[in-house]
Amino acid sequence: MAFELATSPVQYKAADYKTEAHNDWCPGCGDFGILSAVQLTLADMQLAPHRVVIFSGIGCSSKLPHFVNTYGIHTLHGRSLPFAVGAKLANPELTVIAAGGDGDGLGIGVGHFVSAGRRNVDFTYILFNNGVYGLTKGQASPTLRLGIKTKSLPQPNINEGVNPLLLALAAGFTFIARGYAYDVKHLRELIRRGIEHNGSAYIDVLQPCPTYNDINTKDWYGGDDRKDPQTGMALPRVYKLNQSGYDPVIGPNSDDAEIQAKLGHFIEKAMEWGERVPVGVFLKNDTVPSYDRRIAKRIKNYFDAAPARRTIADAEGKPMADLAGFFEELRVT
Ligand SMILES: Cc1ncc(C[n+]2csc(CCOP(=O)(O)OP(=O)(O)O)c2C)c(N)n1
Ligand code: SF4
């Protein structure tokens, strides 16, 4: 009897992106919501686990790759982006995600953050923004604002906080969004849109750390401290940008006046904090070519013969690289 090959494609479920690795995040940590959003997004997009790679730095949040059943590399503190950029350039067919904390990405890793944005490499960076260095017991991170005293600080923060959305814009990220760790449905949509975007996508995720940040808590984001006097209901601080008619898209038909107006609106919304905290897509700029397209203009067969797709040794295992020829090509006369 002849075997019949299955014709229907594999259907991935969120459970297919889960691992058995032990998870030691604190109960109630916002990281759990972000982890679920990543797994659900991969299932929404039906991305085969072996076509996805997640890079992280060091921190509680940077343990993410252990819990997602894709390729994953837990790199060095602050160094996830150079790995992500390198992997994408070596194999443009991969879906590349970088993940980690605000300390990791905007403290020790901030130079890489700026360099990655300038290149507009096609990857998605998910930054877990909790205002503290959770893994090392709650020191102020670069996003904690001046004068804020969390329970883990002996005195109020002496440094001004950096605004990650404005920094991402200045660096050149072409997709910039902010989500909230406890709104998994919305976050899942943002991550999908970030992955779909052809260029560097930055997703800032407000991630309550119940252990060390007692100021920006789930209750604070939910507005429990400012109840409506009429109804007694909490007035949430977090609200969705698209509900206020905000349009983040800069496209090939946008003229200078439209671009100026949209960037002005971006800055206004990115600076809103305190009584109201906007989430959603802040910018989607489709006018900047991604780095791989820039490379393909110089190296015509780049997409067909990207470094990871090349044969590097012959049948006997001898390297096939013609180094002498390569150096000859680079010779300056
Ligand atoms: C080179 C180096 N410097 C310092 C550390 C110590 N360290 C480990 S995690 C971390 C910060 C983690 O904070 P964050 O990135 O905000 O992640 P979270 O734990 O809050 O998720 C630091 C400073 C380290 N591991 N390596
Ligand atoms: S210390 Fe904070 S960030 Fe780290 S696992 Fe605990 S709650 Fe989460």
CSV table of N, CA and C in Angstrom, one decimal, residues 116-187:
chain,number,residue,atom,x,y,z
A,116,ALA,N,21.8,50.2,16.3
A,116,ALA,CA,20.9,49.3,15.6
A,116,ALA,C,19.8,50.2,15.0
A,117,GLY,N,19.3,51.2,15.6
A,117,GLY,CA,18.3,52.0,15.1
A,117,GLY,C,18.7,52.7,13.8
A,118,ARG,N,20.0,53.2,13.8
A,118,ARG,CA,20.5,53.8,12.6
A,118,ARG,C,20.5,52.9,11.4
A,119,ARG,N,20.7,51.7,11.6
A,119,ARG,CA,20.8,50.7,10.4
A,119,ARG,C,19.5,50.3,9.9
A,120,ASN,N,18.4,50.3,10.7
A,120,ASN,CA,17.1,49.9,10.3
A,120,ASN,C,17.1,48.4,9.8
A,121,VAL,N,17.9,47.6,10.6
A,121,VAL,CA,17.9,46.1,10.3
A,121,VAL,C,16.5,45.6,10.7
A,122,ASP,N,16.0,44.6,9.9
A,122,ASP,CA,14.7,44.1,10.1
A,122,ASP,C,14.6,43.1,11.3
A,123,PHE,N,14.4,43.7,12.5
A,123,PHE,CA,14.2,42.8,13.7
A,123,PHE,C,13.3,43.5,14.6
A,124,THR,N,12.9,42.8,15.6
A,124,THR,CA,11.9,43.4,16.6
A,124,THR,C,12.5,43.3,18.0
A,125,TYR,N,12.6,44.5,18.6
A,125,TYR,CA,13.2,44.6,20.0
A,125,TYR,C,12.1,44.8,21.0
A,126,ILE,N,11.9,43.9,21.9
A,126,ILE,CA,10.9,44.0,23.0
A,126,ILE,C,11.6,44.4,24.3
A,127,LEU,N,11.4,45.6,24.8
A,127,LEU,CA,12.1,46.0,26.0
A,127,LEU,C,11.1,46.0,27.2
A,128,PHE,N,11.5,45.3,28.2
A,128,PHE,CA,10.7,45.1,29.4
A,128,PHE,C,11.0,46.3,30.3
A,129,ASN,N,10.1,47.3,30.4
A,129,ASN,CA,10.4,48.5,31.0
A,129,ASN,C,9.8,48.6,32.4
A,130,ASN,N,10.6,48.3,33.5
A,130,ASN,CA,10.0,48.3,34.8
A,130,ASN,C,10.7,49.3,35.7
A,131,GLY,N,11.6,50.1,35.2
A,131,GLY,CA,12.2,51.2,36.0
A,131,GLY,C,13.2,50.8,37.0
A,132,VAL,N,13.5,49.5,37.0
A,132,VAL,CA,14.5,49.0,38.0
A,132,VAL,C,15.3,47.9,37.4
A,133,TYR,N,16.4,47.6,38.0
A,133,TYR,CA,17.3,46.4,37.7
A,133,TYR,C,16.8,45.3,38.6
A,134,GLY,N,15.8,44.6,38.1
A,134,GLY,CA,15.1,43.6,38.9
A,134,GLY,C,16.1,42.5,39.4
A,135,LEU,N,16.8,41.9,38.5
A,135,LEU,CA,17.7,40.8,38.9
A,135,LEU,C,18.7,41.1,39.9
A,136,THR,N,19.2,42.4,39.9
A,136,THR,CA,20.2,42.7,40.9
A,136,THR,C,19.6,43.5,42.1
A,137,LYS,N,18.4,43.3,42.3
A,137,LYS,CA,17.6,43.8,43.5
A,137,LYS,C,17.2,45.2,43.5
A,138,GLY,N,16.8,45.7,42.3
A,138,GLY,CA,16.0,46.9,42.3
A,138,GLY,C,16.7,48.3,42.2
A,139,GLN,N,18.0,48.3,41.8
A,139,GLN,CA,18.6,49.7,41.6
A,139,GLN,C,17.8,50.4,40.6
A,140,ALA,N,17.9,51.8,40.6
A,140,ALA,CA,17.2,52.6,39.6
A,140,ALA,C,17.7,52.3,38.2
A,141,SER,N,16.8,52.0,37.2
A,141,SER,CA,17.3,51.8,35.8
A,141,SER,C,17.2,53.1,35.1
A,142,PRO,N,17.7,53.2,33.8
A,142,PRO,CA,17.8,54.4,33.1
A,142,PRO,C,16.4,55.0,32.8
A,143,THR,N,15.3,54.2,33.0
A,143,THR,CA,14.0,54.8,32.7
A,143,THR,C,13.3,55.4,33.9
A,144,LEU,N,13.9,55.2,35.1
A,144,LEU,CA,13.2,55.7,36.3
A,144,LEU,C,13.4,57.2,36.3
A,145,ARG,N,12.3,57.9,36.6
A,145,ARG,CA,12.4,59.4,36.5
A,145,ARG,C,13.1,60.0,37.8
A,146,LEU,N,13.6,61.2,37.5
A,146,LEU,CA,14.2,62.0,38.6
A,146,LEU,C,13.3,62.2,39.8
A,147,GLY,N,13.8,61.9,41.0
A,147,GLY,CA,13.0,62.2,42.2
A,147,GLY,C,12.1,61.1,42.6
A,148,ILE,N,12.0,60.0,41.8
A,148,ILE,CA,11.2,58.9,42.2
A,148,ILE,C,11.9,58.0,43.2
A,149,LYS,N,11.2,57.6,44.3
A,149,LYS,CA,11.9,56.8,45.3
A,149,LYS,C,11.1,55.5,45.4
A,150,THR,N,11.6,54.4,44.8
A,150,THR,CA,11.0,53.1,45.0
A,150,THR,C,11.5,52.5,46.3
A,151,LYS,N,10.9,51.5,46.7
A,151,LYS,CA,11.2,50.9,48.1
A,151,LYS,C,12.6,50.4,48.1
A,152,SER,N,13.2,50.1,46.9
A,152,SER,CA,14.5,49.5,46.9
A,152,SER,C,15.6,50.6,46.9
A,153,LEU,N,15.2,51.9,46.8
A,153,LEU,CA,16.3,53.0,46.8
A,153,LEU,C,16.3,53.6,48.2
A,154,PRO,N,17.5,53.9,48.7
A,154,PRO,CA,17.6,54.6,50.0
A,154,PRO,C,17.2,56.0,49.9
A,155,GLN,N,17.3,56.6,48.8
A,155,GLN,CA,16.9,58.0,48.6
A,155,GLN,C,16.3,58.1,47.2
A,156,PRO,N,15.6,59.3,46.9
A,156,PRO,CA,15.0,59.4,45.6
A,156,PRO,C,16.0,59.4,44.5
A,157,ASN,N,15.6,58.9,43.3
A,157,ASN,CA,16.5,58.8,42.2
A,157,ASN,C,17.2,60.2,41.9
A,158,ILE,N,18.5,60.2,41.8
A,158,ILE,CA,19.2,61.4,41.6
A,158,ILE,C,19.4,61.7,40.1
A,159,ASN,N,19.1,60.8,39.2
A,159,ASN,CA,19.3,60.9,37.8
A,159,ASN,C,18.0,61.2,37.1
A,160,GLU,N,18.0,61.9,36.0
A,160,GLU,CA,16.8,62.1,35.1
A,160,GLU,C,16.7,60.8,34.3
A,161,GLY,N,15.4,60.4,34.1
A,161,GLY,CA,15.2,59.2,33.3
A,161,GLY,C,15.2,59.5,31.9
A,162,VAL,N,15.6,58.5,31.1
A,162,VAL,CA,15.6,58.6,29.6
A,162,VAL,C,14.2,58.2,29.1
A,163,ASN,N,13.7,58.9,28.0
A,163,ASN,CA,12.5,58.5,27.4
A,163,ASN,C,12.7,57.6,26.3
A,164,PRO,N,12.4,56.3,26.4
A,164,PRO,CA,12.9,55.3,25.4
A,164,PRO,C,12.2,55.5,24.0
A,165,LEU,N,11.0,56.1,24.1
A,165,LEU,CA,10.3,56.3,22.8
A,165,LEU,C,11.0,57.4,22.0
A,166,LEU,N,11.4,58.5,22.7
A,166,LEU,CA,12.1,59.6,22.0
A,166,LEU,C,13.5,59.1,21.6
A,167,LEU,N,14.1,58.3,22.4
A,167,LEU,CA,15.4,57.9,22.1
A,167,LEU,C,15.4,57.0,20.8
A,168,ALA,N,14.3,56.1,20.8
A,168,ALA,CA,14.2,55.2,19.6
A,168,ALA,C,14.0,56.0,18.3
A,169,LEU,N,13.2,57.1,18.5
A,169,LEU,CA,12.9,58.0,17.3
A,169,LEU,C,14.3,58.6,16.8
A,170,ALA,N,15.0,59.2,17.8
A,170,ALA,CA,16.3,59.9,17.5
A,170,ALA,C,17.3,58.9,16.9
A,171,ALA,N,17.2,57.6,17.3
A,171,ALA,CA,18.2,56.6,16.8
A,171,ALA,C,17.8,56.2,15.4
A,172,GLY,N,16.5,56.2,15.1
A,172,GLY,CA,16.2,55.9,13.7
A,172,GLY,C,15.3,54.6,13.6
A,173,PHE,N,14.8,54.1,14.7
A,173,PHE,CA,13.9,53.0,14.6
A,173,PHE,C,12.7,53.4,13.8
A,174,THR,N,12.2,52.6,12.9
A,174,THR,CA,11.1,53.0,12.0
A,174,THR,C,9.8,52.4,12.4
A,175,PHE,N,9.7,51.6,13.5
A,175,PHE,CA,8.5,51.2,14.1
A,175,PHE,C,8.6,51.4,15.6
A,176,ILE,N,7.8,52.2,16.2
A,176,ILE,CA,7.9,52.4,17.6
A,176,ILE,C,6.5,52.3,18.3
A,177,ALA,N,6.5,51.4,19.3
A,177,ALA,CA,5.2,51.1,19.9
A,177,ALA,C,5.4,51.0,21.4
A,178,ARG,N,4.3,51.1,22.2
A,178,ARG,CA,4.4,50.8,23.6
A,178,ARG,C,3.2,50.0,24.0
A,179,GLY,N,3.5,48.9,24.8
A,179,GLY,CA,2.4,48.1,25.3
A,179,GLY,C,2.4,48.0,26.8
A,180,TYR,N,1.5,47.2,27.3
A,180,TYR,CA,1.4,47.1,28.8
A,180,TYR,C,1.3,45.6,29.1
A,181,ALA,N,2.2,45.1,30.0
A,181,ALA,CA,2.3,43.7,30.2
A,181,ALA,C,1.1,43.0,30.6
A,182,TYR,N,0.1,43.7,31.2
A,182,TYR,CA,-1.1,43.0,31.7
A,182,TYR,C,-2.2,43.0,30.6
A,183,ASP,N,-1.9,43.7,29.5
A,183,ASP,CA,-2.9,43.7,28.4
A,183,ASP,C,-2.3,42.9,27.3
A,184,VAL,N,-2.4,41.5,27.5
A,184,VAL,CA,-1.7,40.6,26.6
A,184,VAL,C,-2.3,40.7,25.2
A,185,LYS,N,-3.7,40.9,25.1
A,185,LYS,CA,-4.3,40.9,23.8
A,185,LYS,C,-3.8,42.1,22.9
A,186,HIS,N,-3.7,43.2,23.5
A,186,HIS,CA,-3.2,44.4,22.8
A,186,HIS,C,-1.7,44.2,22.5
A,187,LEU,N,-0.9,43.7,23.5
A,187,LEU,CA,0.5,43.6,23.3
A,187,LEU,C,0.8,42.6,22.1
